[in-house]
Each structure stands twice: as C-alpha cells, then as structure tokens.
mmCIF file of C-alpha atoms (C1' of nucleotides) in Angstrom:
data_model
loop_
_atom_site.group_PDB
_atom_site.id
_atom_site.type_symbol
_atom_site.label_atom_id
_atom_site.label_comp_id
_atom_site.label_asym_id
_atom_site.label_seq_id
_atom_site.Cartn_x
_atom_site.Cartn_y
_atom_site.Cartn_z
ATOM 1 C CA MET X 1 26.564 -25.469 -74.818
ATOM 2 C CA ASP X 2 25.663 -25.371 -71.113
ATOM 3 C CA GLU X 3 27.543 -22.164 -70.710
ATOM 4 C CA ILE X 4 25.504 -20.574 -73.496
ATOM 5 C CA ASN X 5 22.311 -21.750 -71.803
ATOM 6 C CA GLU X 6 23.406 -20.233 -68.541
ATOM 7 C CA VAL X 7 23.900 -16.823 -70.139
ATOM 8 C CA TYR X 8 20.835 -17.199 -72.310
ATOM 9 C CA ASP X 9 18.635 -17.774 -69.268
ATOM 10 C CA LYS X 10 19.536 -14.293 -68.033
ATOM 11 C CA LEU X 11 18.168 -12.675 -71.146
ATOM 12 C CA GLY X 12 14.542 -12.908 -70.132
ATOM 13 C CA GLY X 13 13.432 -14.069 -73.548
ATOM 14 C CA ILE X 14 14.419 -10.940 -75.412
ATOM 15 C CA ILE X 15 15.780 -13.031 -78.255
ATOM 16 C CA SER X 16 15.171 -16.588 -79.427
ATOM 17 C CA LYS X 17 17.631 -19.301 -78.457
ATOM 18 C CA ASP X 18 18.539 -19.890 -82.114
ATOM 19 C CA ASP X 19 19.216 -16.215 -82.738
ATOM 20 C CA PHE X 20 21.317 -16.049 -79.611
ATOM 21 C CA THR X 21 23.376 -19.086 -80.549
ATOM 22 C CA ARG X 22 23.915 -17.636 -84.017
ATOM 23 C CA LYS X 23 25.075 -14.333 -82.543
ATOM 24 C CA VAL X 24 27.459 -16.129 -80.214
ATOM 25 C CA GLU X 25 28.946 -18.039 -83.133
ATOM 26 C CA GLU X 26 29.333 -14.802 -85.054
ATOM 27 C CA LYS X 27 31.009 -13.226 -82.060
ATOM 28 C CA VAL X 28 33.496 -16.076 -81.736
ATOM 29 C CA GLU X 29 34.300 -15.660 -85.389
ATOM 30 C CA GLN X 30 34.669 -11.870 -85.048
ATOM 31 C CA MET X 31 37.147 -12.358 -82.251
ATOM 32 C CA SER X 32 39.147 -14.755 -84.449
ATOM 33 C CA GLY X 33 39.199 -17.363 -81.732
ATOM 34 C CA LEU X 34 40.488 -14.915 -79.164
ATOM 35 C CA CYS X 35 37.594 -15.657 -76.862
ATOM 36 C CA ASP X 36 35.827 -18.795 -75.770
ATOM 37 C CA THR X 37 32.140 -19.512 -76.207
ATOM 38 C CA LYS X 38 31.226 -18.430 -72.698
ATOM 39 C CA THR X 39 32.963 -15.084 -73.063
ATOM 40 C CA ALA X 40 31.391 -14.586 -76.464
ATOM 41 C CA ALA X 41 27.976 -15.368 -74.976
ATOM 42 C CA MET X 42 28.524 -12.783 -72.274
ATOM 43 C CA LEU X 43 29.681 -10.222 -74.816
ATOM 44 C CA VAL X 44 26.566 -10.844 -76.870
ATOM 45 C CA ALA X 45 24.451 -10.583 -73.717
ATOM 46 C CA HIS X 46 26.161 -7.316 -72.919
ATOM 47 C CA ASP X 47 25.417 -6.039 -76.414
ATOM 48 C CA LEU X 48 21.800 -6.856 -75.743
ATOM 49 C CA GLY X 49 21.822 -4.682 -72.669
ATOM 50 C CA VAL X 50 22.151 -7.442 -70.097
ATOM 51 C CA SER X 51 24.792 -6.849 -67.457
ATOM 52 C CA ASP X 52 26.792 -9.528 -65.644
ATOM 53 C CA ALA X 53 24.813 -8.691 -62.556
ATOM 54 C CA GLY X 54 21.955 -10.585 -64.091
ATOM 55 C CA ASP X 55 19.972 -7.450 -64.651
ATOM 56 C CA ASN X 56 17.684 -8.930 -67.223
ATOM 57 C CA GLN X 57 14.780 -6.574 -66.742
ATOM 58 C CA LEU X 58 13.089 -5.214 -69.768
ATOM 59 C CA GLN X 59 12.907 -1.467 -69.617
ATOM 60 C CA LYS X 60 9.957 0.812 -70.134
ATOM 61 C CA ILE X 61 10.234 3.570 -72.685
ATOM 62 C CA SER X 62 9.573 6.308 -70.136
ATOM 63 C CA GLY X 63 12.802 5.281 -68.397
ATOM 64 C CA ILE X 64 14.982 5.714 -71.474
ATOM 65 C CA THR X 65 17.185 8.787 -71.334
ATOM 66 C CA ALA X 66 20.138 10.055 -73.349
ATOM 67 C CA ASN X 67 22.433 8.339 -70.835
ATOM 68 C CA SER X 68 20.734 4.950 -70.798
ATOM 69 C CA GLY X 69 23.377 3.253 -72.953
ATOM 70 C CA ASN X 70 22.183 -0.195 -74.023
ATOM 71 C CA VAL X 71 18.470 -0.699 -73.592
ATOM 72 C CA LYS X 72 16.005 -3.458 -74.267
ATOM 73 C CA PHE X 73 12.258 -3.294 -74.269
ATOM 74 C CA ILE X 74 9.138 -4.455 -76.028
ATOM 75 C CA ALA X 75 7.114 -1.928 -77.980
ATOM 76 C CA LYS X 76 4.533 -1.475 -80.665
ATOM 77 C CA VAL X 77 5.149 0.245 -84.010
ATOM 78 C CA MET X 78 3.227 3.516 -84.145
ATOM 79 C CA SER X 79 4.599 4.952 -87.377
ATOM 80 C CA VAL X 80 7.075 4.011 -90.074
ATOM 81 C CA PHE X 81 9.097 6.593 -91.980
ATOM 82 C CA PRO X 82 10.577 6.130 -95.448
ATOM 83 C CA ALA X 83 14.009 4.499 -95.652
ATOM 84 C CA LYS X 84 16.837 6.578 -97.090
ATOM 85 C CA GLU X 85 20.001 5.580 -98.919
ATOM 86 C CA PHE X 86 23.398 7.151 -98.444
ATOM 87 C CA ASN X 87 26.944 6.562 -99.704
ATOM 88 C CA ARG X 88 29.506 5.142 -97.330
ATOM 89 C CA ASN X 89 33.159 6.105 -97.537
ATOM 90 C CA ASP X 90 33.988 2.575 -98.678
ATOM 91 C CA GLY X 91 31.745 3.023 -101.707
ATOM 92 C CA THR X 92 28.882 0.840 -100.504
ATOM 93 C CA ILE X 93 25.346 2.133 -100.249
ATOM 94 C CA GLY X 94 24.001 2.329 -96.717
ATOM 95 C CA ARG X 95 20.331 2.407 -95.819
ATOM 96 C CA VAL X 96 18.730 3.975 -92.790
ATOM 97 C CA ALA X 97 15.142 4.176 -91.622
ATOM 98 C CA ASN X 98 13.282 5.457 -88.596
ATOM 99 C CA ILE X 99 10.228 4.060 -86.927
ATOM 100 C CA MET X 100 8.332 5.292 -83.911
ATOM 101 C CA VAL X 101 7.464 2.724 -81.263
ATOM 102 C CA ALA X 102 5.518 2.989 -78.030
ATOM 103 C CA ASP X 103 4.698 1.014 -74.922
ATOM 104 C CA GLU X 104 2.246 1.883 -72.157
ATOM 105 C CA THR X 105 4.651 4.485 -70.754
ATOM 106 C CA GLY X 106 5.573 6.508 -73.815
ATOM 107 C CA SER X 107 7.110 6.500 -77.264
ATOM 108 C CA VAL X 108 10.599 6.625 -78.750
ATOM 109 C CA ARG X 109 12.174 6.827 -82.191
ATOM 110 C CA LEU X 110 14.216 3.857 -83.463
ATOM 111 C CA THR X 111 16.923 3.994 -86.100
ATOM 112 C CA LEU X 112 17.377 0.893 -88.252
ATOM 113 C CA TRP X 113 20.308 0.303 -90.591
ATOM 114 C CA ASP X 114 20.897 -1.606 -93.817
ATOM 115 C CA ASP X 115 19.138 -5.004 -93.799
ATOM 116 C CA ARG X 116 16.729 -3.850 -91.133
ATOM 117 C CA ALA X 117 16.101 -0.568 -92.932
ATOM 118 C CA ASP X 118 15.240 -2.690 -95.975
ATOM 119 C CA LEU X 119 12.394 -4.220 -93.954
ATOM 120 C CA VAL X 120 10.853 -0.765 -93.969
ATOM 121 C CA LYS X 121 11.275 -0.465 -97.721
ATOM 122 C CA THR X 122 9.632 -3.835 -98.387
ATOM 123 C CA GLY X 123 6.742 -2.990 -96.089
ATOM 124 C CA GLU X 124 7.503 -5.856 -93.705
ATOM 125 C CA ILE X 125 7.503 -3.502 -90.763
ATOM 126 C CA GLU X 126 3.966 -2.301 -90.218
ATOM 127 C CA VAL X 127 2.142 -0.046 -87.830
ATOM 128 C CA GLY X 128 0.594 -2.119 -85.054
ATOM 129 C CA GLN X 129 3.255 -4.844 -84.940
ATOM 130 C CA THR X 130 5.039 -5.507 -81.669
ATOM 131 C CA TYR X 131 8.810 -6.003 -81.484
ATOM 132 C CA GLN X 132 11.443 -7.050 -79.023
ATOM 133 C CA ILE X 133 14.086 -4.401 -79.226
ATOM 134 C CA ALA X 134 17.640 -4.099 -77.988
ATOM 135 C CA GLY X 135 19.819 -1.196 -78.994
ATOM 136 C CA TYR X 136 21.787 1.720 -77.710
ATOM 137 C CA VAL X 137 20.586 5.205 -76.993
ATOM 138 C CA LYS X 138 21.950 8.276 -78.652
ATOM 139 C CA GLU X 139 20.869 11.866 -78.887
ATOM 140 C CA GLY X 140 19.395 12.287 -82.352
ATOM 141 C CA TYR X 141 18.106 15.056 -84.545
ATOM 142 C CA SER X 142 14.899 15.431 -82.611
ATOM 143 C CA GLY X 143 15.728 14.001 -79.205
ATOM 144 C CA VAL X 144 16.549 10.598 -77.787
ATOM 145 C CA GLU X 145 16.734 7.778 -80.337
ATOM 146 C CA VAL X 146 17.417 4.076 -79.973
ATOM 147 C CA ASN X 147 19.856 2.763 -82.560
ATOM 148 C CA ILE X 148 19.584 -0.872 -83.558
ATOM 149 C CA GLY X 149 23.160 -1.651 -84.549
ATOM 150 C CA ASN X 150 24.748 -4.891 -85.701
ATOM 151 C CA ASN X 151 24.475 -6.351 -82.243
ATOM 152 C CA GLY X 152 20.994 -5.106 -81.648
ATOM 153 C CA VAL X 153 17.796 -7.083 -81.550
ATOM 154 C CA PHE X 154 14.711 -6.343 -83.558
ATOM 155 C CA CYS X 155 12.359 -9.266 -83.738
ATOM 156 C CA GLN X 156 8.602 -9.563 -83.774
ATOM 157 C CA SER X 157 6.857 -10.504 -80.583
ATOM 158 C CA ASP X 158 3.337 -11.663 -79.838
ATOM 159 C CA GLU X 159 3.330 -9.848 -76.521
ATOM 160 C CA ASN X 160 0.251 -7.713 -76.019
ATOM 161 C CA ILE X 161 1.422 -4.139 -75.640
ATOM 162 C CA GLU X 162 -0.850 -1.307 -74.613
ATOM 163 C CA ALA X 163 0.785 1.480 -76.538
ATOM 164 C CA ARG X 164 0.431 5.017 -75.395
ATOM 165 C CA ILE X 165 1.398 7.990 -77.459
ATOM 166 C CA ASP X 166 2.075 10.878 -75.171
ATOM 167 C CA SER X 167 0.176 13.696 -76.752
ATOM 168 C CA LYS X 168 0.945 17.254 -75.903
ATOM 169 C CA GLN X 169 -1.714 19.861 -75.436
ATOM 170 C CA ILE X 170 -1.719 22.707 -77.873
ATOM 171 C CA LYS X 171 -0.992 25.304 -75.187
ATOM 172 C CA ASP X 172 2.275 23.478 -74.401
ATOM 173 C CA ILE X 173 3.627 23.604 -77.947
ATOM 174 C CA GLN X 174 6.763 25.696 -78.123
ATOM 175 C CA ASN X 175 9.036 26.797 -80.909
ATOM 176 C CA GLY X 176 11.657 24.170 -81.765
ATOM 177 C CA MET X 177 9.859 21.124 -80.362
ATOM 178 C CA GLY X 178 10.231 17.886 -82.338
ATOM 179 C CA ASP X 179 8.491 14.495 -82.264
ATOM 180 C CA LEU X 180 5.323 16.308 -81.357
ATOM 181 C CA ASN X 181 2.144 14.261 -80.984
ATOM 182 C CA ILE X 182 -1.171 16.084 -80.899
ATOM 183 C CA ARG X 183 -4.808 15.049 -80.827
ATOM 184 C CA ALA X 184 -7.044 17.841 -82.002
ATOM 185 C CA ARG X 185 -10.174 18.890 -83.842
ATOM 186 C CA ILE X 186 -10.021 20.361 -87.329
ATOM 187 C CA LEU X 187 -11.358 23.902 -87.418
ATOM 188 C CA ASP X 188 -10.392 24.926 -90.939
ATOM 189 C CA ILE X 189 -8.776 23.444 -94.057
ATOM 190 C CA SER X 190 -7.013 25.424 -96.780
ATOM 191 C CA ASP X 191 -6.632 24.689 -100.455
ATOM 192 C CA ILE X 192 -3.448 22.974 -101.608
ATOM 193 C CA ARG X 193 -0.941 25.409 -103.078
ATOM 194 C CA THR X 194 2.098 24.681 -105.211
ATOM 195 C CA PHE X 195 5.351 26.597 -105.131
ATOM 196 C CA ASN X 196 8.831 26.421 -106.604
ATOM 197 C CA LYS X 197 11.563 25.128 -104.358
ATOM 198 C CA LYS X 198 15.059 26.543 -104.409
ATOM 199 C CA ASP X 199 16.280 23.407 -106.168
ATOM 200 C CA GLY X 200 13.841 24.047 -109.020
ATOM 201 C CA SER X 201 11.364 21.303 -108.155
ATOM 202 C CA THR X 202 7.730 21.953 -107.347
ATOM 203 C CA GLY X 203 6.533 21.727 -103.783
ATOM 204 C CA LYS X 204 3.039 21.449 -102.372
ATOM 205 C CA VAL X 205 1.782 22.988 -99.187
ATOM 206 C CA ALA X 206 -1.543 23.150 -97.359
ATOM 207 C CA ASN X 207 -2.707 24.318 -93.961
ATOM 208 C CA ILE X 208 -5.228 23.197 -91.432
ATOM 209 C CA LEU X 209 -6.245 24.955 -88.267
ATOM 210 C CA ILE X 210 -6.642 22.607 -85.307
ATOM 211 C CA GLY X 211 -7.870 23.118 -81.769
ATOM 212 C CA ASP X 212 -8.118 21.193 -78.506
ATOM 213 C CA GLU X 213 -9.373 22.023 -75.006
ATOM 214 C CA THR X 214 -6.360 24.286 -74.471
ATOM 215 C CA GLY X 215 -6.033 26.334 -77.638
ATOM 216 C CA LYS X 216 -5.527 26.220 -81.354
ATOM 217 C CA ILE X 217 -2.628 26.222 -83.769
ATOM 218 C CA ARG X 218 -2.049 26.489 -87.483
ATOM 219 C CA VAL X 219 -0.594 23.352 -89.051
ATOM 220 C CA THR X 220 1.417 23.366 -92.263
ATOM 221 C CA LEU X 221 1.505 20.163 -94.310
ATOM 222 C CA TRP X 222 4.174 19.665 -96.932
ATOM 223 C CA ASP X 223 4.215 17.799 -100.244
ATOM 224 C CA GLU X 224 2.536 14.394 -100.040
ATOM 225 C CA MET X 225 1.151 15.278 -96.615
ATOM 226 C CA ALA X 226 -0.590 18.294 -98.164
ATOM 227 C CA ASP X 227 -2.615 15.908 -100.363
ATOM 228 C CA LEU X 228 -4.084 14.309 -97.239
ATOM 229 C CA THR X 229 -6.097 17.454 -96.552
ATOM 230 C CA THR X 230 -8.557 16.367 -99.269
ATOM 231 C CA GLU X 231 -9.488 13.420 -97.046
ATOM 232 C CA LEU X 232 -10.129 15.577 -93.999
ATOM 233 C CA GLU X 233 -13.230 17.519 -93.019
ATOM 234 C CA ILE X 234 -13.902 20.305 -90.589
ATOM 235 C CA ASP X 235 -14.851 18.878 -87.148
ATOM 236 C CA ASN X 236 -12.945 15.632 -87.749
ATOM 237 C CA SER X 237 -10.723 14.741 -84.828
ATOM 238 C CA VAL X 238 -7.194 13.783 -85.842
ATOM 239 C CA GLU X 239 -3.968 12.547 -84.357
ATOM 240 C CA ILE X 240 -0.731 14.009 -85.639
ATOM 241 C CA ILE X 241 2.363 11.977 -84.854
ATOM 242 C CA ASN X 242 5.862 13.403 -85.062
ATOM 243 C CA GLY X 243 5.119 16.900 -86.077
ATOM 244 C CA TYR X 244 7.468 19.682 -85.118
ATOM 245 C CA ALA X 245 6.940 23.287 -84.105
ATOM 246 C CA ARG X 246 8.507 26.277 -85.799
ATOM 247 C CA GLU X 247 7.953 29.980 -85.616
ATOM 248 C CA ASN X 248 7.056 31.328 -89.036
ATOM 249 C CA ASN X 249 9.117 34.265 -90.187
ATOM 250 C CA PHE X 250 6.107 36.309 -91.148
ATOM 251 C CA ASN X 251 4.343 37.053 -87.887
ATOM 252 C CA GLN X 252 6.448 35.020 -85.433
ATOM 253 C CA GLN X 253 3.523 32.736 -84.642
ATOM 254 C CA VAL X 254 4.491 29.195 -83.712
ATOM 255 C CA GLU X 255 3.052 26.710 -86.189
ATOM 256 C CA MET X 256 3.104 22.957 -86.318
ATOM 257 C CA GLN X 257 4.804 21.375 -89.317
ATOM 258 C CA VAL X 258 3.834 18.031 -90.811
ATOM 259 C CA GLY X 259 6.420 16.614 -93.204
ATOM 260 C CA ASN X 260 7.520 13.193 -94.397
ATOM 261 C CA ARG X 261 8.537 12.163 -90.869
ATOM 262 C CA SER X 262 5.012 12.793 -89.621
ATOM 263 C CA THR X 263 1.635 11.111 -89.925
ATOM 264 C CA ILE X 264 -1.868 12.492 -89.614
ATOM 265 C CA SER X 265 -4.869 10.257 -89.186
ATOM 266 C CA LYS X 266 -8.490 10.519 -88.139
ATOM 267 C CA ILE X 267 -9.415 9.224 -84.688
ATOM 268 C CA GLU X 268 -12.725 8.070 -83.234
ATOM 269 C CA ASP X 269 -12.515 10.021 -79.981
ATOM 270 C CA GLU X 270 -13.881 13.503 -80.388
ATOM 271 C CA VAL X 271 -11.628 16.313 -79.249
ATOM 272 C CA GLU X 272 -13.557 19.263 -77.872
ATOM 273 C CA PHE X 273 -12.752 22.797 -78.835
ATOM 274 C CA LYS X 274 -14.216 26.007 -77.516
ATOM 275 C CA GLU X 275 -13.278 29.350 -78.980
ATOM 276 C CA ASP X 276 -11.444 31.541 -76.484
ATOM 277 C CA PHE X 277 -12.595 35.122 -76.890
ATOM 278 C CA THR X 278 -10.309 37.900 -75.685
ATOM 279 C CA SER X 279 -11.645 41.013 -74.016
ATOM 280 C CA ILE X 280 -11.059 43.953 -76.317
ATOM 281 C CA SER X 281 -9.166 45.831 -73.587
ATOM 282 C CA ASP X 282 -6.631 42.962 -73.352
ATOM 283 C CA ILE X 283 -5.561 43.117 -76.990
ATOM 284 C CA ILE X 284 -1.934 44.007 -77.640
ATOM 285 C CA PRO X 285 -0.287 44.388 -81.078
ATOM 286 C CA GLY X 286 1.268 41.480 -82.945
ATOM 287 C CA GLU X 287 -1.029 38.612 -81.961
ATOM 288 C CA SER X 288 -3.951 36.734 -83.390
ATOM 289 C CA TYR X 289 -7.217 37.169 -81.492
ATOM 290 C CA SER X 290 -10.867 36.211 -81.492
ATOM 291 C CA ILE X 291 -13.371 38.672 -80.096
ATOM 292 C CA SER X 292 -17.125 38.651 -79.539
ATOM 293 C CA GLY X 293 -19.147 41.830 -79.341
ATOM 294 C CA GLN X 294 -21.606 44.201 -80.982
ATOM 295 C CA VAL X 295 -21.091 46.331 -84.043
ATOM 296 C CA SER X 296 -20.642 49.930 -82.850
ATOM 297 C CA GLY X 297 -19.539 51.638 -86.015
ATOM 298 C CA LEU X 298 -19.702 51.067 -89.774
ATOM 299 C CA GLY X 299 -17.528 52.619 -92.483
ATOM 300 C CA GLU X 300 -17.801 52.652 -96.259
ATOM 301 C CA MET X 301 -16.440 49.956 -98.523
ATOM 302 C CA ARG X 302 -13.540 51.265 -100.620
ATOM 303 C CA GLU X 303 -11.404 49.933 -103.412
ATOM 304 C CA PHE X 304 -7.712 50.714 -103.483
ATOM 305 C CA ASN X 305 -4.676 49.870 -105.595
ATOM 306 C CA ARG X 306 -1.831 47.977 -104.058
ATOM 307 C CA ASP X 307 1.787 48.719 -104.974
ATOM 308 C CA ASP X 308 1.816 45.741 -107.332
ATOM 309 C CA GLY X 309 -1.100 47.241 -109.280
ATOM 310 C CA THR X 310 -3.760 44.806 -108.080
ATOM 311 C CA VAL X 311 -7.055 46.115 -106.766
ATOM 312 C CA ASN X 312 -8.385 45.191 -103.356
ATOM 313 C CA MET X 313 -11.305 46.166 -101.156
ATOM 314 C CA VAL X 314 -11.382 47.296 -97.566
ATOM 315 C CA SER X 315 -14.004 48.501 -95.127
ATOM 316 C CA ASN X 316 -13.699 49.436 -91.499
ATOM 317 C CA ILE X 317 -16.087 48.593 -88.710
ATOM 318 C CA TYR X 318 -15.986 49.065 -84.954
ATOM 319 C CA VAL X 319 -16.873 46.360 -82.482
ATOM 320 C CA SER X 320 -17.473 46.866 -78.757
ATOM 321 C CA ASP X 321 -17.660 44.520 -75.804
ATOM 322 C CA ASP X 322 -17.950 45.174 -72.047
ATOM 323 C CA THR X 323 -14.315 46.226 -71.911
ATOM 324 C CA GLY X 324 -13.741 48.459 -74.905
ATOM 325 C CA ARG X 325 -14.130 49.296 -78.559
ATOM 326 C CA ILE X 326 -11.803 48.449 -81.453
ATOM 327 C CA ARG X 327 -11.553 49.218 -85.157
ATOM 328 C CA ILE X 328 -11.481 46.239 -87.484
ATOM 329 C CA ALA X 329 -10.283 46.469 -91.073
ATOM 330 C CA LEU X 330 -12.139 43.970 -93.262
ATOM 331 C CA TRP X 331 -10.051 42.991 -96.281
ATOM 332 C CA GLY X 332 -11.043 41.410 -99.558
ATOM 333 C CA ASP X 333 -14.415 39.663 -99.536
ATOM 334 C CA HIS X 334 -14.860 40.462 -95.848
ATOM 335 C CA ALA X 335 -15.183 44.133 -96.881
ATOM 336 C CA LEU X 336 -18.578 43.382 -98.436
ATOM 337 C CA LEU X 337 -19.953 42.497 -94.996
ATOM 338 C CA VAL X 338 -20.632 46.169 -94.221
ATOM 339 C CA ASP X 339 -23.766 45.843 -96.380
ATOM 340 C CA GLN X 340 -25.127 43.093 -94.111
ATOM 341 C CA LEU X 341 -24.129 44.589 -90.794
ATOM 342 C CA ASP X 342 -26.067 47.039 -88.645
ATOM 343 C CA ILE X 343 -25.230 48.833 -85.438
ATOM 344 C CA ASP X 344 -25.730 46.600 -82.347
ATOM 345 C CA MET X 345 -25.583 43.332 -84.298
ATOM 346 C CA ALA X 346 -23.737 40.619 -82.408
ATOM 347 C CA VAL X 347 -20.610 39.416 -84.216
ATOM 348 C CA GLU X 348 -17.711 37.071 -83.631
ATOM 349 C CA ILE X 349 -14.392 37.901 -85.247
ATOM 350 C CA ILE X 350 -12.265 34.750 -85.202
ATOM 351 C CA ASP X 351 -8.491 34.882 -85.715
ATOM 352 C CA ALA X 352 -7.905 38.494 -86.632
ATOM 353 C CA PHE X 353 -4.404 39.906 -86.370
ATOM 354 C CA SER X 354 -3.745 42.912 -84.154
ATOM 355 C CA LYS X 355 -1.414 45.732 -84.959
ATOM 356 C CA SER X 356 -0.782 49.311 -84.151
ATOM 357 C CA GLY X 357 -2.513 51.204 -86.944
ATOM 358 C CA PHE X 358 -3.650 54.673 -87.872
ATOM 359 C CA ASN X 359 -3.027 57.220 -85.053
ATOM 360 C CA ASP X 360 -1.145 54.483 -83.131
ATOM 361 C CA GLU X 361 -4.436 52.936 -82.142
ATOM 362 C CA ILE X 362 -4.613 49.160 -81.914
ATOM 363 C CA GLU X 363 -6.713 47.668 -84.676
ATOM 364 C CA LEU X 364 -7.569 44.209 -85.943
ATOM 365 C CA SER X 365 -7.049 43.030 -89.491
ATOM 366 C CA ALA X 366 -9.620 40.559 -90.777
ATOM 367 C CA GLY X 367 -7.859 38.865 -93.687
ATOM 368 C CA ASN X 368 -8.258 35.558 -95.481
ATOM 369 C CA ARG X 369 -7.478 33.596 -92.327
ATOM 370 C CA THR X 370 -10.201 35.345 -90.367
ATOM 371 C CA LYS X 371 -13.700 33.968 -89.907
ATOM 372 C CA ILE X 372 -16.570 36.329 -89.144
ATOM 373 C CA ASN X 373 -19.824 35.041 -87.664
ATOM 374 C CA ILE X 374 -22.948 37.192 -87.523
ATOM 375 C CA ARG X 375 -25.149 36.013 -84.691
ATOM 376 C "C1'" DC D 1 10.586 25.400 -98.199
ATOM 377 C "C1'" DC D 2 4.484 28.477 -98.721
ATOM 378 C "C1'" DC D 3 0.999 32.086 -97.646
ATOM 379 C "C1'" DC D 4 1.376 37.205 -95.747
ATOM 380 C "C1'" DC D 5 -1.861 41.504 -92.238
ATOM 381 C "C1'" DC D 6 -2.811 45.821 -97.204
ATOM 382 C "C1'" DC D 7 -6.484 51.487 -96.943
ATOM 383 C "C1'" DC D 8 -7.280 56.292 -94.587
#
DNA sequence: CCCCCCCC
C-alpha cells in the first residue's frame, strides 16, 4: 500500500484516494498479473497525465494544444450537448456526449463516452458544476478536444473556478470558424419559418441580427434553437456559445449558425452597438451597407409581375450625403415610403444590398432585411 | 439544411 501512497501523493489531488486505488486494482487485473502494484500505480498515474518526473501540476486550459497529449485540469461546465448513440462493430451500442468547460484562461470541448455520456442523458452533468478532469487531447471536428477515455478522470470538485469564455468580436468572425462564442446585442428578430429537409422531415429556421462594438452579423438558428427566438427581444444582450460561421451561398455573406451544439442565453451586461454608416462614395457592389443622408430624388411607385406570376411593388429614390448620390430601389412595402418622403428629408437606410444595376451604376436594394428610418 | 436582392 505504501507504494500506492507514494505515487498517489504526486497526483496533486486530481482524483480521490479510493478512486485511485480502484483504478490501480483494475490495472493489475488488466495486466493479468504481469505487473506489480507499484508499476500499475505508475501506469495509472501516467494515464492521468502525471509523469514520473513528478510533474503533478494541473494545467490551465489556455495551455492545451493539439500536441498536449495527456492533460489534467479543473474546469467549470459552461454548456452540455445532447448525448448520441452509435453502433459499435461488436454489436454493442456506444454513447458519446460533448460538454464545454472553462477555467479562468479559456474554454475547451470535452468528449465523454458510454457511462459518462449517460451522465449527460440523465441530467447529472449540469452547467455551473466544477470537475476535475484528466484526459487526452485530440484534434476534433471543431478544433482541440479533450477525450475522457477509460483511464480518464471526470469527478466533481468543490474548487471555486472563475470561468472565462473567450468571446470573439464580431469583426473577427471568419468563414469556417467553429466553437464561436459571441456576446452581442439583438438588433432584429425574424419570424420562425418551416421547411422540408432532404430526408423528408420538417425543419425550422429563424434569424436574428446581432451587433457589438465592432460590427454586426446575421445569425441563423435551426430547429429547437429557432423556437428560442420567441423568448428574445430587440435590445436584449445575449451570449451565444459554440456557434459556427459559414458563408451563405446566396450572397457570400458570412453568417453565424446556431444549432444543437450551441446555446444562446440572455446576459445582464449590456453590449453596446452603434450603426456604422458608409460614405456613399465608398460603396462597392456585392455588400450590405447602411447609409445616412438626405433624399435627393423621388420616383413613382410601380407594380410589376415577377416571372412566377406574383405581383410586387417597387419605387426608386435617390439619397445623397457629403460624398455622393445613390439610387435606392425600395421593394415590397418599402415602396410605399415614397408617399411619405420629400426632397431633403434625412433618412437612414440600414442593411441594404449593393449591386451594379441599370446603366452599370451602383445601386442599393432595400428588401425585407432592410430597415429605413425617417429622421 | 432556410430565406433570397426583383423593376426600368
């Protein structure tokens, strides 16, 4: 027993003495008596990320990289994702679940298997709990993940952890990013739409527009996440955990996606947002812009038939600022605004899409995602 | 995975 104690003392309390002893016994059994207790204890210690050199330091999450190998640390649960079942080659049913944990230096995704994945299913693992964790690092679907394998440790701790989620700023969001955490203000909320998936089932989708001090981005919420939009209001500040960024294939704008691996929740801290208006002379085709200026031209409202036979309305106005003048096509209900507008009225056109239009001149399209303020 | 920027 002394020899177990000696090894145990190097572990820095990452695991209880009882658990350690049990693991050592299991290890002896696994090795079919081919190793003694001391060796088994050292093997278990090694599995827990403790080297013979007595390196029993707990790591911080910020120091975990794809090459870290075995790691151990203490962290707080920030989000829990649904467990999934899969079939193993031997016919048994495996279970896997992911949770996101954080310490004061950053956050990392954990992968739990089988019995531990079941703890997710039963709700025993909850946001806010703190755990002692030992596992091995691998490069996962969306970056570095810590796997808690058979020899890993995952036990609750009463340590007080100051968890920090490293939020990105909206301006830094790039196509392809995963595990994206954002704190932002809600600028707009869409209705929930349903659609048919390729597999024949019905999907749900909704959008919100969010902004922070650095910019704004459209967020797409899928299925059960789409329902959450009914609980949100414009000007709420929210935190999105584990979103991902994808370019849409319509106008190549990068959007943030919120699916079943993500969470969105209201936060107390208010995130500030200020609209960034572009000078008219700086507008190039193929982008979304907001401009502020005066009405400098008004056209007539017209109805027209689209190819699919539906009727729509359009009117054209011109807006000028210190730098130039641009034509703006107002579609749908926006077309009716020509009745309220007069030359020299101050207007803000928020989120209109630019393109090269009639006579190759750049114009803005004010569609259903555009907001128009008369000031 | 959805919406879609369309007129003269």
